Short mmCIF file of C-alpha atoms in Angstrom, two decimals:
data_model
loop_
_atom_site.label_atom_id
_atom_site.label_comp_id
_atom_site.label_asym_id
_atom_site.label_seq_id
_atom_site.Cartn_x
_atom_site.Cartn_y
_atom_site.Cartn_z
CA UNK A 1 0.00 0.00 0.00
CA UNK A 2 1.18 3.52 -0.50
CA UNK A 3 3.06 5.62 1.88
CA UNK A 4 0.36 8.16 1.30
CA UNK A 5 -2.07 8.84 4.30
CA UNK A 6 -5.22 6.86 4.41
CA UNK A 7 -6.13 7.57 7.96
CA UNK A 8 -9.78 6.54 8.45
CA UNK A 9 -9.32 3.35 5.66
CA UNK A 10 -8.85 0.00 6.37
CA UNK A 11 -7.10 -3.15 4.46
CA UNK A 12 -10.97 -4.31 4.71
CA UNK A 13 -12.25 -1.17 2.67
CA UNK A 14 -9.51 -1.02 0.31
CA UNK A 15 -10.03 -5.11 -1.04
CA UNK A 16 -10.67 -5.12 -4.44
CA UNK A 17 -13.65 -7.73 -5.78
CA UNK A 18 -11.02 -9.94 -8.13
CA UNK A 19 -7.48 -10.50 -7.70
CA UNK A 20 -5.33 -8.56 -9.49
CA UNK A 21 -1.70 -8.78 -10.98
CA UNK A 22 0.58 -6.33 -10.16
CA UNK A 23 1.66 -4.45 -13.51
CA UNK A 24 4.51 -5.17 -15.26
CA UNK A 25 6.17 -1.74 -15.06
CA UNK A 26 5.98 -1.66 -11.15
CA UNK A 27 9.04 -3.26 -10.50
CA UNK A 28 10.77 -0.87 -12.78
CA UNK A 29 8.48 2.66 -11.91
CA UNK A 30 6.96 1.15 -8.17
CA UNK A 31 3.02 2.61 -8.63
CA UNK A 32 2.36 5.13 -5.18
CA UNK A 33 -0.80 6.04 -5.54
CA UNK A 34 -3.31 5.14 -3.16
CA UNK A 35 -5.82 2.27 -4.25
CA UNK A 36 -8.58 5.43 -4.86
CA UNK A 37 -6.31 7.50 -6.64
CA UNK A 38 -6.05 4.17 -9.01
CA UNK A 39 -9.91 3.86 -8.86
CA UNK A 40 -10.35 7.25 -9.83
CA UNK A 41 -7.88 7.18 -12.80
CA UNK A 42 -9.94 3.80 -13.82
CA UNK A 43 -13.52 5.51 -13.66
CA UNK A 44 -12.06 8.68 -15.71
CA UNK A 45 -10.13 6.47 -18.59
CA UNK A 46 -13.44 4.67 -18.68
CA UNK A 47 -15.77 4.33 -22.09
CA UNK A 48 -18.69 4.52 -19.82
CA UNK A 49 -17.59 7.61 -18.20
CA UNK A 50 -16.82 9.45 -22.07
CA UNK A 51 -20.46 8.39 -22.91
CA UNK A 52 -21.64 10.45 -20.78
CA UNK A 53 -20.35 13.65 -22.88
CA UNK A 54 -23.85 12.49 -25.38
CA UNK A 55 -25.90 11.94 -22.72
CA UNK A 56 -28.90 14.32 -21.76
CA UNK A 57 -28.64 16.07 -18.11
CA UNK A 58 -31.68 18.34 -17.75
CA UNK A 59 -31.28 19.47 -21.42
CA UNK A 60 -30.09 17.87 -24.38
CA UNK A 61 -26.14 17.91 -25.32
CA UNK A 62 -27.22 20.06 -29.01
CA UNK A 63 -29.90 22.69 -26.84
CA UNK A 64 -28.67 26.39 -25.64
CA UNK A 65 -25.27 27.68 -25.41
CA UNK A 66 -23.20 24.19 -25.00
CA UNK A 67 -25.64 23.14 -21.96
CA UNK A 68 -24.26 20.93 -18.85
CA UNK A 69 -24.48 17.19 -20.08
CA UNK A 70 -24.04 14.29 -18.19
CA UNK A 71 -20.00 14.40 -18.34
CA UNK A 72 -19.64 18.06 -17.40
CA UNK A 73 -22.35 17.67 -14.52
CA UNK A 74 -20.60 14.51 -13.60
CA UNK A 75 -17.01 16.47 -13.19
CA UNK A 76 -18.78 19.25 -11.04
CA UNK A 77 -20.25 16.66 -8.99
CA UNK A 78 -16.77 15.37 -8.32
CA UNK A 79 -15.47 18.42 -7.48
CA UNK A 80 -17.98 19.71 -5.34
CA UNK A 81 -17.97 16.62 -3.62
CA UNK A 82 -14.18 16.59 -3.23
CA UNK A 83 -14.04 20.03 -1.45
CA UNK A 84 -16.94 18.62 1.06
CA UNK A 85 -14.16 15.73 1.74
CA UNK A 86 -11.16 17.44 1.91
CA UNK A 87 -13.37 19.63 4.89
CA UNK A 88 -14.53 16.25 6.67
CA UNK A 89 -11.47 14.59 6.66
CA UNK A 90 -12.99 12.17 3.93
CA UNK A 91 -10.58 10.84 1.27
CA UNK A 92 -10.64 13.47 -1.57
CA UNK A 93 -10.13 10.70 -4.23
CA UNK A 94 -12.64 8.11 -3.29
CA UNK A 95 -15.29 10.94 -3.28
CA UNK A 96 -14.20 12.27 -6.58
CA UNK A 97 -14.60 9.00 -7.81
CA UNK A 98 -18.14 8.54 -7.07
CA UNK A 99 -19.02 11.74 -7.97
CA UNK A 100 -17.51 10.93 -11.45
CA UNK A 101 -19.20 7.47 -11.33
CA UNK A 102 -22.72 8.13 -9.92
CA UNK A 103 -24.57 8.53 -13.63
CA UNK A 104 -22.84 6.31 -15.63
CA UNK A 105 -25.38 3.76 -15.60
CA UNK A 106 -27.86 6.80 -16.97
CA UNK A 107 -29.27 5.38 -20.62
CA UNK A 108 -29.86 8.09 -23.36
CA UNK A 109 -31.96 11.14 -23.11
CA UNK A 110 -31.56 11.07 -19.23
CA UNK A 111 -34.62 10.43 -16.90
CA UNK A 112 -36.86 9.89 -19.36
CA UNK A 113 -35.03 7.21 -21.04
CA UNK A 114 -34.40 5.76 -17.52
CA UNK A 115 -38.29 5.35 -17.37
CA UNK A 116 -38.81 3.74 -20.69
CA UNK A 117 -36.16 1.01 -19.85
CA UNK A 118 -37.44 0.02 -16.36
CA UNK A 119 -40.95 -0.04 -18.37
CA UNK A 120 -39.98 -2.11 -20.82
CA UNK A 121 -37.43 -4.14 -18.37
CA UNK A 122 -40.66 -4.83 -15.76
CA UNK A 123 -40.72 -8.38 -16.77
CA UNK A 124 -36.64 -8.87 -15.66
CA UNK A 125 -36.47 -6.80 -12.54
CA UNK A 126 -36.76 -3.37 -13.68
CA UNK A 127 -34.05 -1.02 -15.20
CA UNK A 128 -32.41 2.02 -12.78
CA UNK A 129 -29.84 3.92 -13.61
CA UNK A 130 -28.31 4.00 -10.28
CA UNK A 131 -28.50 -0.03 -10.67
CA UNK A 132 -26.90 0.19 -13.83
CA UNK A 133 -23.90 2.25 -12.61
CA UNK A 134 -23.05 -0.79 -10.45
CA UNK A 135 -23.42 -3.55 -13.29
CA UNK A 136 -21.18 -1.38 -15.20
CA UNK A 137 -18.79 -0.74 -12.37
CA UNK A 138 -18.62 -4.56 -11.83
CA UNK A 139 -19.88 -6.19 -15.20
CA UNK A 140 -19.65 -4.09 -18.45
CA UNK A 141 -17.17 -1.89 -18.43
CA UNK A 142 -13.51 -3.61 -19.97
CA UNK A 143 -10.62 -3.51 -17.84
CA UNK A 144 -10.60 -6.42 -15.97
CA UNK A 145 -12.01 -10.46 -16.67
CA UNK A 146 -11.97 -13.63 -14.36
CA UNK A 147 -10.53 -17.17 -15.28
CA UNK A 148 -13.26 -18.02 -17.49
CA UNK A 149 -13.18 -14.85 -19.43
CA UNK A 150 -15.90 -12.86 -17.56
CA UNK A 151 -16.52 -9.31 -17.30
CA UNK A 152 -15.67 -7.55 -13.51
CA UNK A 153 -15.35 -4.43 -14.59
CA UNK A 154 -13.06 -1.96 -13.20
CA UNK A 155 -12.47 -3.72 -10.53
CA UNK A 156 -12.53 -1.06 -7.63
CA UNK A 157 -11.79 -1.06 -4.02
CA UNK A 158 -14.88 -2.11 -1.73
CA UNK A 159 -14.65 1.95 -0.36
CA UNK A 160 -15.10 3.21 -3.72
CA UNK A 161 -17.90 0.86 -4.80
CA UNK A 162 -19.75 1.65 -1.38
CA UNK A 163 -19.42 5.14 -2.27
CA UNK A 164 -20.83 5.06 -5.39
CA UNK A 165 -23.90 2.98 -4.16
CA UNK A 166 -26.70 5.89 -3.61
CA UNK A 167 -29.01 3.38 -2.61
CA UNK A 168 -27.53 0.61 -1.25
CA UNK A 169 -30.63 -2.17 -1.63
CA UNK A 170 -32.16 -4.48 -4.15
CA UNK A 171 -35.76 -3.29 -6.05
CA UNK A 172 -38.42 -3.05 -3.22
CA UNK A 173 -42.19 -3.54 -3.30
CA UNK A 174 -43.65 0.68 -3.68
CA UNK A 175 -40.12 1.98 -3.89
CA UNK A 176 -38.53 3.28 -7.69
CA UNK A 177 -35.33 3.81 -6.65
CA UNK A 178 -33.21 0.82 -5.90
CA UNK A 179 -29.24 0.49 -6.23
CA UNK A 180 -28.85 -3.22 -7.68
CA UNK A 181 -30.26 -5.74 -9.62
CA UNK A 182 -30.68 -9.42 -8.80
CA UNK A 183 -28.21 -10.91 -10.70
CA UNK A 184 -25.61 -8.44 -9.26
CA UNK A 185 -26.42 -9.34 -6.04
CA UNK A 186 -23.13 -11.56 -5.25
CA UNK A 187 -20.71 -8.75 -5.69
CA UNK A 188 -23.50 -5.94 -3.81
CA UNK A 189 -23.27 -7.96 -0.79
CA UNK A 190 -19.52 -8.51 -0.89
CA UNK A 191 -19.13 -4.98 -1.10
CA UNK A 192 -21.56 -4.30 1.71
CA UNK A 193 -19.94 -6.49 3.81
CA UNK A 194 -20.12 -4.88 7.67
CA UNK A 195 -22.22 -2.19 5.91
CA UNK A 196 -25.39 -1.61 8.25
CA UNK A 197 -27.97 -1.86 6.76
CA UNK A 198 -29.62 0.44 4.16
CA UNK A 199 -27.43 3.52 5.09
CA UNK A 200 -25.03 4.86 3.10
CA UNK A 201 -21.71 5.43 4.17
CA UNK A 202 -20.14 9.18 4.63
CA UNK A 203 -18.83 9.34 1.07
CA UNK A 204 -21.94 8.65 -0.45
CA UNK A 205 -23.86 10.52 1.53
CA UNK A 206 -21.25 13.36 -0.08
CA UNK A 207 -21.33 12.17 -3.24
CA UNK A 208 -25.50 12.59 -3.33
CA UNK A 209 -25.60 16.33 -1.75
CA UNK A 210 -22.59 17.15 -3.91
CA UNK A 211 -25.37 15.53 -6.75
CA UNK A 212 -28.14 18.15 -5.79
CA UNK A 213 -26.15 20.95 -5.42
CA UNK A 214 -24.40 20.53 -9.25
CA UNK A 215 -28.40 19.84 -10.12
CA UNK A 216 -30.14 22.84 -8.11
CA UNK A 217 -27.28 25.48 -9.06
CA UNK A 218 -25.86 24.46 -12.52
CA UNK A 219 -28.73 23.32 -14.30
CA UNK A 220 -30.58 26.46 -13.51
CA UNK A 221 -28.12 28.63 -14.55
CA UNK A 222 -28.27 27.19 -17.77
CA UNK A 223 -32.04 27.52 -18.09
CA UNK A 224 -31.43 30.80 -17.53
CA UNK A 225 -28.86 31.00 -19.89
CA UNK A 226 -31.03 29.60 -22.44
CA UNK A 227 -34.05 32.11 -21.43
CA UNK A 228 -35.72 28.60 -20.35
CA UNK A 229 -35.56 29.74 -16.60
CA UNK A 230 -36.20 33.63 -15.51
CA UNK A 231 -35.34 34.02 -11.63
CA UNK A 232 -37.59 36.66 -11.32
CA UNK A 233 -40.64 34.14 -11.04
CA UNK A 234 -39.89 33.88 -6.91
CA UNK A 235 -40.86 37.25 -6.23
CA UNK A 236 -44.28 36.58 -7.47
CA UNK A 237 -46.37 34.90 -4.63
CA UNK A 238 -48.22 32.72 -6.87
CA UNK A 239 -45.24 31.19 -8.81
CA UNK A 240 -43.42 30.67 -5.30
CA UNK A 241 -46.46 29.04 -3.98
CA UNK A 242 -46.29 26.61 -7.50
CA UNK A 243 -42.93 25.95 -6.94
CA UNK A 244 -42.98 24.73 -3.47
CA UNK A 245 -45.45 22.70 -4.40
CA UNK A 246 -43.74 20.77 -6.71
CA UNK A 247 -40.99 20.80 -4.77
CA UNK A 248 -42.60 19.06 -2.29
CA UNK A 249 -44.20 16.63 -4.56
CA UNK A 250 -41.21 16.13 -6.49
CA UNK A 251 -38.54 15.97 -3.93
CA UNK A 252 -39.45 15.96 -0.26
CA UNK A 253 -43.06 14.68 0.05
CA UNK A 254 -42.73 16.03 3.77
CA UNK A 255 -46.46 18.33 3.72
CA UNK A 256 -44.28 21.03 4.72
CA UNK A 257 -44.49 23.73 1.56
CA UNK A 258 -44.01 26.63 3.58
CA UNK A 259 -40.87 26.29 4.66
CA UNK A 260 -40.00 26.22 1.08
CA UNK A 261 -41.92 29.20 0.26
CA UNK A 262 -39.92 31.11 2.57
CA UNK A 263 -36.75 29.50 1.53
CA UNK A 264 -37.39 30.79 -2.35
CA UNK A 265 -38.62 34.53 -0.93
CA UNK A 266 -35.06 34.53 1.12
CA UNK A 267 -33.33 33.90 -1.70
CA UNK A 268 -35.24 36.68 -3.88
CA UNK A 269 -33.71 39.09 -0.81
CA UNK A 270 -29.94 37.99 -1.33
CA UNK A 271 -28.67 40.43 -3.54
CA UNK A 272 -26.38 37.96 -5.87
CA UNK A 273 -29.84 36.26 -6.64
CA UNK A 274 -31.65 39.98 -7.42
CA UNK A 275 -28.20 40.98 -9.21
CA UNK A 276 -29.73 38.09 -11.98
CA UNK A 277 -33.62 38.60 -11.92
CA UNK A 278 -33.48 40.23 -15.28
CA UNK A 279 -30.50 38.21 -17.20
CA UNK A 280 -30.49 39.68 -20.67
CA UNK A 281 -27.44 38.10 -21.85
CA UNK A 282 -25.18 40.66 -21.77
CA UNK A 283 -21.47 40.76 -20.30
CA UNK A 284 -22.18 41.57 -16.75
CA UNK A 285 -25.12 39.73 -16.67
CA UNK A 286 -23.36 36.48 -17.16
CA UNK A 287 -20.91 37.88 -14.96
CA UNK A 288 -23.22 38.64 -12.35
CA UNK A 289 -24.58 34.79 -12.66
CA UNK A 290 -21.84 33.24 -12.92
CA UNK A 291 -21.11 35.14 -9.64
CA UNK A 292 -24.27 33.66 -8.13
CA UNK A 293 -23.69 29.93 -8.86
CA UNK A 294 -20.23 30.46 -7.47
CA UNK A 295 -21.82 31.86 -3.82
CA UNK A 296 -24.81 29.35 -4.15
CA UNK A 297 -22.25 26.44 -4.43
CA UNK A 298 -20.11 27.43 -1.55
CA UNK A 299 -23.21 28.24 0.04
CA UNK A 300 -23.98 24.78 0.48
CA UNK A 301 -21.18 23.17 0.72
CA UNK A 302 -20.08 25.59 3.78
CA UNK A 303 -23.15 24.35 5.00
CA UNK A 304 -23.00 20.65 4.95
CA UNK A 305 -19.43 21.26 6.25
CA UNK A 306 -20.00 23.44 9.32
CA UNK A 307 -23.73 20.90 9.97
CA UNK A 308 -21.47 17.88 10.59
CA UNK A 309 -18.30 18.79 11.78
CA UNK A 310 -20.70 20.90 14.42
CA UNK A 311 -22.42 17.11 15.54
CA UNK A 312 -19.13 14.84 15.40
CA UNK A 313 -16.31 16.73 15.01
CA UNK A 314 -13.52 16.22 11.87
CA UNK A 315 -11.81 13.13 10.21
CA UNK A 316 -14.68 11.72 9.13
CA UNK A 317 -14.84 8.08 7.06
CA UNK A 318 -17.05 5.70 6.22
CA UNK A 319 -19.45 4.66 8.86
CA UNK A 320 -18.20 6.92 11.69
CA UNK A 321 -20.35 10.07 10.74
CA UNK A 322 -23.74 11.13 8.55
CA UNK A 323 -23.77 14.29 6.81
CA UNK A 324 -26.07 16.72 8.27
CA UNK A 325 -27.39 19.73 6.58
CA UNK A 326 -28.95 22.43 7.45
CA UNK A 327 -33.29 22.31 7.29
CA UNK A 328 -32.96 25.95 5.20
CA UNK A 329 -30.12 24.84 2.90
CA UNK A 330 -32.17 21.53 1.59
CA UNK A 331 -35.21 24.18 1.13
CA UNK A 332 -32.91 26.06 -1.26
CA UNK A 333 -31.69 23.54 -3.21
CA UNK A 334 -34.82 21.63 -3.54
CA UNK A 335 -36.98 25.22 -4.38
CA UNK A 336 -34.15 25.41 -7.23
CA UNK A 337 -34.52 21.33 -8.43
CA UNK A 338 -37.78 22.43 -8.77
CA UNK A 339 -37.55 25.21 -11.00
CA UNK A 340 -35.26 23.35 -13.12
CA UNK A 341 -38.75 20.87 -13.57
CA UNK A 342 -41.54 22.90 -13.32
CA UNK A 343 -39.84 25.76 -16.37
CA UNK A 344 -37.96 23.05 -18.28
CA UNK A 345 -39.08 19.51 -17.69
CA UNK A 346 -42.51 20.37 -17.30
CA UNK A 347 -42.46 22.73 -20.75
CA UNK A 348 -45.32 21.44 -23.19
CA UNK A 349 -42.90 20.76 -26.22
CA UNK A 350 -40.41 19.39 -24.38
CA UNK A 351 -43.15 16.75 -22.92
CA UNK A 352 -43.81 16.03 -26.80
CA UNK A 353 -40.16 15.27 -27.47
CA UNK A 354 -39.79 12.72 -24.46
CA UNK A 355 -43.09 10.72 -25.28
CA UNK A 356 -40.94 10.44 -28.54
CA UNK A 357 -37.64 9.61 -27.28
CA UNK A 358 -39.54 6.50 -25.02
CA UNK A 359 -41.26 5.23 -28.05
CA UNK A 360 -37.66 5.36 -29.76
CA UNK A 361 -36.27 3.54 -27.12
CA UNK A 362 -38.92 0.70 -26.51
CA UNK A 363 -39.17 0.11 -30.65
CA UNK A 364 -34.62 -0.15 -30.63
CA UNK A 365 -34.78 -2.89 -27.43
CA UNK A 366 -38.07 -4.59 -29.45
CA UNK A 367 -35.55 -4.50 -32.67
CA UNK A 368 -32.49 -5.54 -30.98
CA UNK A 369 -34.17 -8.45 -29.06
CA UNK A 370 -35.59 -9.97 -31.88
CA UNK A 371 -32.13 -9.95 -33.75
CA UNK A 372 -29.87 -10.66 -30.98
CA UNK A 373 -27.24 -11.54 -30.61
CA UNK A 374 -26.00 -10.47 -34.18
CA UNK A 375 -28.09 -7.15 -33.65
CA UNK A 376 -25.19 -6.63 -30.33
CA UNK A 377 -21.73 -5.40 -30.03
CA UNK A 378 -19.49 -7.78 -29.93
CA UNK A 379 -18.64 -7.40 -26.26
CA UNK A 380 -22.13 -8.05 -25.45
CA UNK A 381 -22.81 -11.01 -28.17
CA UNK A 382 -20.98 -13.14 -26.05
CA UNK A 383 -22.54 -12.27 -22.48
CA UNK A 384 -26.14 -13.02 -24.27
CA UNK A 385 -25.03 -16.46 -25.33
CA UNK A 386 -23.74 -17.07 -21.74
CA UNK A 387 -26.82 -16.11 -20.43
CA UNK A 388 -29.00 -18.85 -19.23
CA UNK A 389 -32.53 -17.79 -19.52
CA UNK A 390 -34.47 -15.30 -21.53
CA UNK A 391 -34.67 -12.83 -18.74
CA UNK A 392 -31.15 -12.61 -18.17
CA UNK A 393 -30.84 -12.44 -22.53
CA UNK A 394 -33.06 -8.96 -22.26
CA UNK A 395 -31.32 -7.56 -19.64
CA UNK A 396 -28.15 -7.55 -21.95
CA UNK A 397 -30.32 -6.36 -24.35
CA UNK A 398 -31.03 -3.52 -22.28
CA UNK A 399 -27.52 -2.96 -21.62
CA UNK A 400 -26.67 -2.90 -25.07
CA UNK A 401 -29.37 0.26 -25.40
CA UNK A 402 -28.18 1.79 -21.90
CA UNK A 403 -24.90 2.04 -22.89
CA UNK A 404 -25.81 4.21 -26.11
CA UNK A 405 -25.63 8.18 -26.56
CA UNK A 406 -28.65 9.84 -27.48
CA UNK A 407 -27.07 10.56 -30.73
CA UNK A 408 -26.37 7.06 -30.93
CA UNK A 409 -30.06 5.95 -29.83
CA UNK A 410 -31.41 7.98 -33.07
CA UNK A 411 -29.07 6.38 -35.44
CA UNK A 412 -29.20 2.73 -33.75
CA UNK A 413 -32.69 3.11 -34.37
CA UNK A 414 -32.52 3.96 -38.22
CA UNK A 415 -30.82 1.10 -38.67
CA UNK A 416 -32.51 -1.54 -36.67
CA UNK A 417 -36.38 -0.71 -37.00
CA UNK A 418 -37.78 -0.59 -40.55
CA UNK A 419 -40.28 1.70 -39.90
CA UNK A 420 -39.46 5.78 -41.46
CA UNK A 421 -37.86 7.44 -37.79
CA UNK A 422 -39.97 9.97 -37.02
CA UNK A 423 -37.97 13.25 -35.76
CA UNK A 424 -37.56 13.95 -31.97
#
């Protein structure tokens, strides 16, 4: 193991799923990094990861002025998340690493597509793309393969793996979200081992706020950007009301909406947020909001910081600490989630093009099944002959579709379905 400091880490969290051979250059340049500096260089060489650059965040990759995609909301995750670690005492790298790895498992055209898949997938367990992220993690993605020539993925430490699992637990009865699948469920509980259970260790728990803040701050500012999103809405009463709403709904479902209406008329009153009320475009307007996401990112982080170091001190790892933020500063961010949805998700066009995209998607995996496995990649050919039932044949068909861009959805889909594509 490195000489590097990995106070807080154990030989137990830093086990890696398959053995591994050391490389043939160590004896000649010795490798010191730490086993999640190696993880993280593994999730950011990764073909999954580089996907995400074509993969829809709120909008699509080819709307606005070059928009956040999955990739670029991905890398502010990571480094969001590795400032709220370096704070805690948390290992900077392992964070990073699940904030680079947490969406990789997303299919094309982002939560939509998600909710075509596990649709179409209801027969074989369901498809989630926080599920996905682990089969890739541990499956898909090629970099390292057993004795008998099968898949395990990249291979990461047990730490890293745990931190990338947002919800550690199989599909349950009433619940959407779910963090594996069953057929994954051998490596899941190997790298849950000691884990209590259901709760998410320290890094993930990072990883996820780290998640809402990039969401909340950056995705709004390009839906203002993209006149999609105007800021002055909050200081109408009405439109607050609506958006607490639906940020309740959508987000908290706690009853509670006034707390979040006076979370969105305190942030009409800071004056980087009324600096932006009336972005026109111009130089100092995108000054001015660039200024604001800046102070609404370290706004939150400060505040996740100064919540749990204030309960259980610093040096935090693992199991020894949960984050704890702040009642107002999860008002915020959810009030802004919610504008992201309710002036861009919710948008009557936009609602068009998705009930296209999931009618794209369920006619490719129709196509694709029905031709497999000459209708796969390669790759994936052989893990649908080695699979032993139909079930378990779809489900690599899904992956096959996951993995695509939504560029590559579209053109997949001219070539596989005979029908005329209709445009999205």
């Amino acid at each position: 193991m490195s000489s590097v400091n990995l106070a807080g880490y154990g030989e137990h969290d830093l086990q890696r799923w398959h053995p591994e051979a050391p490389k043939e250059a160590a004896s000649a340049h010795p490798d010191d990094r730490t086993p999640f500096a190696r993880d993280r260089a593994r999730v950011l060489h990764s073909a999954a990861l580089r996907r995400l650059a074509g993969k829809t965040q709120v909008m699509g990759p080819n709307e606005g002025d070059v928009p956040r995609t999955r990739l670029t909301h991905s890398l502010e995750v990571a480094q969001i998340g590795r400032g709220i670690a370096t704070a805690l005492g948390a290992d900077a790298d392992l964070v990073d690493t699940a904030g680079l790895a947490h969406d990789i498992g997303h299919p094309p055209f982002g939560h939509n597509g998600e909710k075509a898949l596990d649709e179409l997938a209801a027969g074989c367990g369901g498809f989630e793309g926080n599920a996905q992220t682990l089969r890739i993690l541990t499956r898909l993605e090629p970099k390292v393969t057993d004795d008998g020539e099968i898949g395990r993925g990249l291979n990461l430490t047990r730490a890293c793996l745990d931190a990338a699992t947002k919800y550690p637990w199989p599909k349950r009865l009433g619940e959407a979200k779910f963090g594996v699948y069953g057929d994954d469920l051998e490596v899941f509980e190997w790298l849950r081992e000691g884990a209590p259970e259901g709760r998410r260790c320290l890094e993930a728990q990072i990883m996820d706020w780290a998640d809402d803040v990039a969401y909340s701050v950056h995705d709004v500012e390009d839906a203002v950007i993209s006149g999609r999103i105007s800021l002055r809405a909050l200081t109408d009463p009405q439109e607050r009301a609506q958006i607490a709403k639906l940020a309740d709904e959508r987000f908290l479902r706690s009853g509670e909406t006034a707390l979040l209406e006076a979370a969105a008329e305190d942030l009409v009153r800071w004056p980087v947020v009324a600096a932006v009320l009336d972005h026109d475009g111009t130089l100092s307007a995108q000054v001015a909001l660039k200024r604001l996401t800046s102070e609404l990112v370290g706004r939150f982080v400060a505040a996740a910081v100064s919540g749990t170091v204030a309960r259980f001190g610093p040096g935090l790892t693992r199991y020894r600490a949960d984050l704890v933020l702040p009642e107002k500063a999860v008002a915020e961010v959810t009030v802004l989630k919610a504008m992201a949805v309710r002036y861009v998700l919710h948008d009557g066009a936009r609602k068009r093009k998705q009930a296209r995209q999931r009618e794209l998607l369920a006619e490719l995996v129709e196509a694709l099944a029905a031709g497999a496995p000459a209708s796969l990649d390669p790759m994936l050919r052989d893990a649908w002959m080695r699979a032993s039932d139909d079930s378990s044949r779809y489900r690599v068909v899904l992956d096959q579709v996951a993995s695509l861009t939504d560029a590559q959805a579209v053109t997949w889909h001219e070539q596989h379905v005979h029908n005329v594509s209709k445009p999205l």
